[in-house]
Short mmCIF file of C-alpha atoms in Angstrom, two decimals:
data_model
loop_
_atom_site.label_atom_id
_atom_site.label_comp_id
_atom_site.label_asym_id
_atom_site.label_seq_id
_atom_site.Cartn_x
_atom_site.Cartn_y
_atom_site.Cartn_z
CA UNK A 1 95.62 -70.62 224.92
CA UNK A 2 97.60 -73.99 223.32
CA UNK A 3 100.58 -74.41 226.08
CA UNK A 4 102.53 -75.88 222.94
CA UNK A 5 102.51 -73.93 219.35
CA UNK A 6 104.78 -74.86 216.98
CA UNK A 7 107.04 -77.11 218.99
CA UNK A 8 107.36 -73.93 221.11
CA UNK A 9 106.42 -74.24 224.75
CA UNK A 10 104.30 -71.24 226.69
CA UNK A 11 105.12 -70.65 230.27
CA UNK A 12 102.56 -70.96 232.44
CA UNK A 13 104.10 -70.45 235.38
CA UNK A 14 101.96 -67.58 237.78
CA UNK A 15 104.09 -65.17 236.96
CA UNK A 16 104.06 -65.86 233.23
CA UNK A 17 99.59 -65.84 233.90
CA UNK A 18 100.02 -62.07 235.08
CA UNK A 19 102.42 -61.01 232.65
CA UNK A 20 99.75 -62.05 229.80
CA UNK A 21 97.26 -60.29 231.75
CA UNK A 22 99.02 -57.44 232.32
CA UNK A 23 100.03 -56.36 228.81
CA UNK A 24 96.25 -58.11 227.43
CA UNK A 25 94.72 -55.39 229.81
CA UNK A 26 97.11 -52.61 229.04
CA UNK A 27 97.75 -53.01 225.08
CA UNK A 28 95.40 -52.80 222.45
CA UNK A 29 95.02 -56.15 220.23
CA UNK A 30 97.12 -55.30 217.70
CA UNK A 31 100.44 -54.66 220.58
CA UNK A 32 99.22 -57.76 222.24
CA UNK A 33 99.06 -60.47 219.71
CA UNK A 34 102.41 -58.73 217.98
CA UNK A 35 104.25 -59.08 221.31
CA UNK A 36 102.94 -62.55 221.92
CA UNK A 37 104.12 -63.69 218.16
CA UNK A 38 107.36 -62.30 219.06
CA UNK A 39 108.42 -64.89 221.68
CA UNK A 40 107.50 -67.51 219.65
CA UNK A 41 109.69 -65.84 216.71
CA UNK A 42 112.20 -64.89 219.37
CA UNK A 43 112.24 -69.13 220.45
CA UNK A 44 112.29 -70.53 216.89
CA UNK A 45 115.13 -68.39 215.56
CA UNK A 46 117.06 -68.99 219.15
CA UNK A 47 116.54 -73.18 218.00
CA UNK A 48 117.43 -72.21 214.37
CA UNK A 49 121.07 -70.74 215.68
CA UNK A 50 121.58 -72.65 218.82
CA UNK A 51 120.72 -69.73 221.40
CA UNK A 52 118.69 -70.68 224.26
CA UNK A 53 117.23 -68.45 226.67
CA UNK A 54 114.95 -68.73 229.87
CA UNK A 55 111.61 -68.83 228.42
CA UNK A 56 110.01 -67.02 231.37
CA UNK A 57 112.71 -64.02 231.06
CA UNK A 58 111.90 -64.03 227.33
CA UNK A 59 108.45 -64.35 227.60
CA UNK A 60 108.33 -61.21 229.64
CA UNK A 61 110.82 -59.42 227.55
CA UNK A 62 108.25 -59.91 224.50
CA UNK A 63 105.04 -59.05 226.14
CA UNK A 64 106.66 -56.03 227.64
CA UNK A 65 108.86 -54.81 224.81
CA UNK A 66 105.97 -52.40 223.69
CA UNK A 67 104.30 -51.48 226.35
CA UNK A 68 106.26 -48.08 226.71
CA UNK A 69 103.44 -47.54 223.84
CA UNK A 70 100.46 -47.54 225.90
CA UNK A 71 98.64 -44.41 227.93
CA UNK A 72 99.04 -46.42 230.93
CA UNK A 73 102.69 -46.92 231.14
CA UNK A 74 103.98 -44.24 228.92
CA UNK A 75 106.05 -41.47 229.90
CA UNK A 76 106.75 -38.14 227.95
CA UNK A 77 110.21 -37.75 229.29
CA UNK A 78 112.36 -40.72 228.32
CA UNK A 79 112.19 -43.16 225.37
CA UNK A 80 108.73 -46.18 224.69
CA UNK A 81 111.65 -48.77 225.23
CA UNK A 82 112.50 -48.22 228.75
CA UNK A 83 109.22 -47.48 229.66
CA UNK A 84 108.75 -50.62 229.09
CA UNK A 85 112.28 -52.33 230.38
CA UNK A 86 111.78 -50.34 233.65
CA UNK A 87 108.43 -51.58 233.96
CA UNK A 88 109.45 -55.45 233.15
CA UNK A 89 112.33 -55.00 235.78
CA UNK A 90 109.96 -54.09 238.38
CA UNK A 91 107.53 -56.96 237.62
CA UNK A 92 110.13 -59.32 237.56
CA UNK A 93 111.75 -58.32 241.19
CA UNK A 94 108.02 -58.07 242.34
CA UNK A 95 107.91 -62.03 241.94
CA UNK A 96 111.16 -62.85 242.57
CA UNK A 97 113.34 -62.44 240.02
CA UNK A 98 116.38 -61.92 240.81
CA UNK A 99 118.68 -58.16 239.58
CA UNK A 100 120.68 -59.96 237.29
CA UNK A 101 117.96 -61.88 235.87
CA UNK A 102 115.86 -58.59 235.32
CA UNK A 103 118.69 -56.66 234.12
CA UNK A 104 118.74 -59.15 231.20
CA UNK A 105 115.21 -58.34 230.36
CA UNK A 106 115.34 -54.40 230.92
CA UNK A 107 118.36 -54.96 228.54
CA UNK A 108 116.26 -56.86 226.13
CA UNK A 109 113.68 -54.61 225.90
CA UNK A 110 115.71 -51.25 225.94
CA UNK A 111 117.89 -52.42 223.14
CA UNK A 112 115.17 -54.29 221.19
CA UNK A 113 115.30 -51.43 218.36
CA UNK A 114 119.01 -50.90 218.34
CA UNK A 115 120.25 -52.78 215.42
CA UNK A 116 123.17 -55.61 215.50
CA UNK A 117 124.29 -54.81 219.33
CA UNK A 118 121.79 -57.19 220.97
CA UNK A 119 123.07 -60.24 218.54
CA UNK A 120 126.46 -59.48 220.21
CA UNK A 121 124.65 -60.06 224.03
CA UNK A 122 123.13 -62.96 226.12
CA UNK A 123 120.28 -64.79 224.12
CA UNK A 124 117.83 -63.41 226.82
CA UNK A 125 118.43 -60.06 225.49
CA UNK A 126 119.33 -61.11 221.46
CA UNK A 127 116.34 -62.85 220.67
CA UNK A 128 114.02 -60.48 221.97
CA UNK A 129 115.21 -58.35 219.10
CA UNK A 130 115.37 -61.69 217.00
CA UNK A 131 111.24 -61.50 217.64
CA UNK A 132 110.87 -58.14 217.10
CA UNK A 133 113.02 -58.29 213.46
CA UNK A 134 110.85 -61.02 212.20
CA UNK A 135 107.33 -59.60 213.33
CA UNK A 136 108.07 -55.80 212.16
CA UNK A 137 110.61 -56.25 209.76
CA UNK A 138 110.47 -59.73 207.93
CA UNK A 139 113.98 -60.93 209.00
CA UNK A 140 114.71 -64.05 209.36
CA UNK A 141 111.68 -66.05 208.18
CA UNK A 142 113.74 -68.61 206.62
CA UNK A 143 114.76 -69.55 209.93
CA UNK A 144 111.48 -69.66 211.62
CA UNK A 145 109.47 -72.33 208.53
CA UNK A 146 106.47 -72.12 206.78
CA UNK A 147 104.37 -74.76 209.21
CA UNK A 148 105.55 -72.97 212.50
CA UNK A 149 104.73 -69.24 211.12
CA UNK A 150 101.27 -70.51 209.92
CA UNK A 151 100.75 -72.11 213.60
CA UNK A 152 101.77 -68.98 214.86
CA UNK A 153 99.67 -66.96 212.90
CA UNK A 154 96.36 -68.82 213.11
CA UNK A 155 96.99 -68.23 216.78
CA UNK A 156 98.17 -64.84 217.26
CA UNK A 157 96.60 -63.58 213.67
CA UNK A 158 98.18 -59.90 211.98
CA UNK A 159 95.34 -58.27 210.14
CA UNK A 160 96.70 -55.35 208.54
CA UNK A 161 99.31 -55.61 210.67
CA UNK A 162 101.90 -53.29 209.28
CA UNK A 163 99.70 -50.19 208.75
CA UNK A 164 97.98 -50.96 212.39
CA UNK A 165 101.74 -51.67 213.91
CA UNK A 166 102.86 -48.26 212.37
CA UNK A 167 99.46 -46.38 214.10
CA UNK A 168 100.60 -47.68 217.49
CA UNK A 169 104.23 -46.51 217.16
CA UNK A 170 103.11 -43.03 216.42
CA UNK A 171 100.29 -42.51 218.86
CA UNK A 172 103.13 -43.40 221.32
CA UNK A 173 105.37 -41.38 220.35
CA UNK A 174 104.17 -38.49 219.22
CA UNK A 175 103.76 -36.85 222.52
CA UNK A 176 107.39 -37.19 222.86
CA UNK A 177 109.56 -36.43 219.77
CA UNK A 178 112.16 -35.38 221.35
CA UNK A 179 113.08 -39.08 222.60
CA UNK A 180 113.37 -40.12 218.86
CA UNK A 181 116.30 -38.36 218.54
CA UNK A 182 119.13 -41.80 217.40
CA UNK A 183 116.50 -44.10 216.74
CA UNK A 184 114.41 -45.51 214.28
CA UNK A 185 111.16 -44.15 215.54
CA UNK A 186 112.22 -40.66 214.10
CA UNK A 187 111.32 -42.04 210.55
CA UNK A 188 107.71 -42.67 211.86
CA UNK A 189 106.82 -39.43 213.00
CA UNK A 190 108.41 -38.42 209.96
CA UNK A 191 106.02 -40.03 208.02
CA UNK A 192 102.89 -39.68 210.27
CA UNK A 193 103.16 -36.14 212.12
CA UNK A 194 102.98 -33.36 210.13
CA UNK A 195 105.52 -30.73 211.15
CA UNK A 196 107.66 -32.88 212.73
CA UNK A 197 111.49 -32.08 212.38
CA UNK A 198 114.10 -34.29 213.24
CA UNK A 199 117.18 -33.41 215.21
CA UNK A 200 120.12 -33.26 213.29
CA UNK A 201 123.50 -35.35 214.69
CA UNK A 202 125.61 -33.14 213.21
CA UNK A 203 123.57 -29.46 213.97
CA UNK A 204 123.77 -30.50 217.61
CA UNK A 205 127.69 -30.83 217.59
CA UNK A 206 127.73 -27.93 215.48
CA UNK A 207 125.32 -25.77 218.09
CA UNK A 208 126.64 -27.25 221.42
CA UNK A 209 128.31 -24.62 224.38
CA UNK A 210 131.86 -25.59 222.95
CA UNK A 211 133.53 -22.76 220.89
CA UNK A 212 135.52 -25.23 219.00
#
């Protein structure tokens, strides 16, 4: 792969070589060539508002940010995004990296579908959401230009990207509804799983131990 695309350099640092690997192995084309475009997103709308983050830490943050998705790292007891941020922490400190430095990422990745609190945190964490906004949601194109997205795209191409995006977010999560309970994912499974009922905010306060 190009170790420049649109202005937009790619680590290639060994640990950057088996973080690619990793997630190409783990994730199905669709997760991998989504979380790839999402660095470069992440980078161009950092340049666009002055942010700047370690492009190793973000690099990892983005390949990793979805891989809470896949049968190999998933877990049924705790939420895709720290499936994910826990397993980005330990790859990190496996090569080196120091706690604070993977802290940033775990925090990046955890957070990543949280809306408005990363913009408030270090860029490490900020743009990984920054990424994720423009690749899922459309946000922030403006930002990113029309000759940059098209290098992007020609690279890391999105065939039918949102309907295949939205397959991947409920095959891995639907063997876990409960963890949608807060977060945006609920409106998936919504869609996608038929029977599924989402938790109510206000019946749990409602139905807790407390008599009043």
């Amino acid at each position: 792969m190009p170790a420049n695309v649109a202005g937009i350099t790619v680590p290639n640092s060994k640990l950057a070589r088996e973080a690619t690997e990793l997630v190409r192995e783990a994730a199905s084309p669709t997760v991998f060539h989504h979380s790839r475009r999402v660095f470069f997103w992440g980078s161009l709308r950092g340049l666009s508002r002055g942010l700047y983050a370690d492009p190793e830490l973000l690099y990892v943050g983005a390949l990793f940010h979805d891989l809470g998705l896949t049968e190999r790292y998933r877990h049924d007891d705790q939420r895709f995004e720290i499936d994910g941020a826990d397993e980005a922490r330990r790859f990190l400190q496996q090569h080196g990296i120091g706690p604070d430095d993977a802290q940033l990422v775990w925090q990046g990745i955890a957070l990543h579908t949280t809306p408005e609190i990363p913009w408030h945190m270090a860029p490490a964490v900020a743009l990984v959401t920054a990424g994720v906004e423009a690749d899922v949601l459309g946000l922030g194109l403006d930002e990113i230009g029309e000759q940059a997205l098209a290098e992007v795209v020609a690279l890391h191409p999105r065939p039918n990207f949102k309907r295949r995006i939205l397959q991947e977010f409920t095959a891995g999560i639907a063997p876990r509804p409960r963890t949608t309970f807060g977060n945006v994912k609920a409106d998936v499974l919504e869609r996608y799983v038929p029977g599924f009922e989402r938790e109510n905010f206000v019946d749990v306060i409602l139905g807790s131990d407390w008599p009043e």
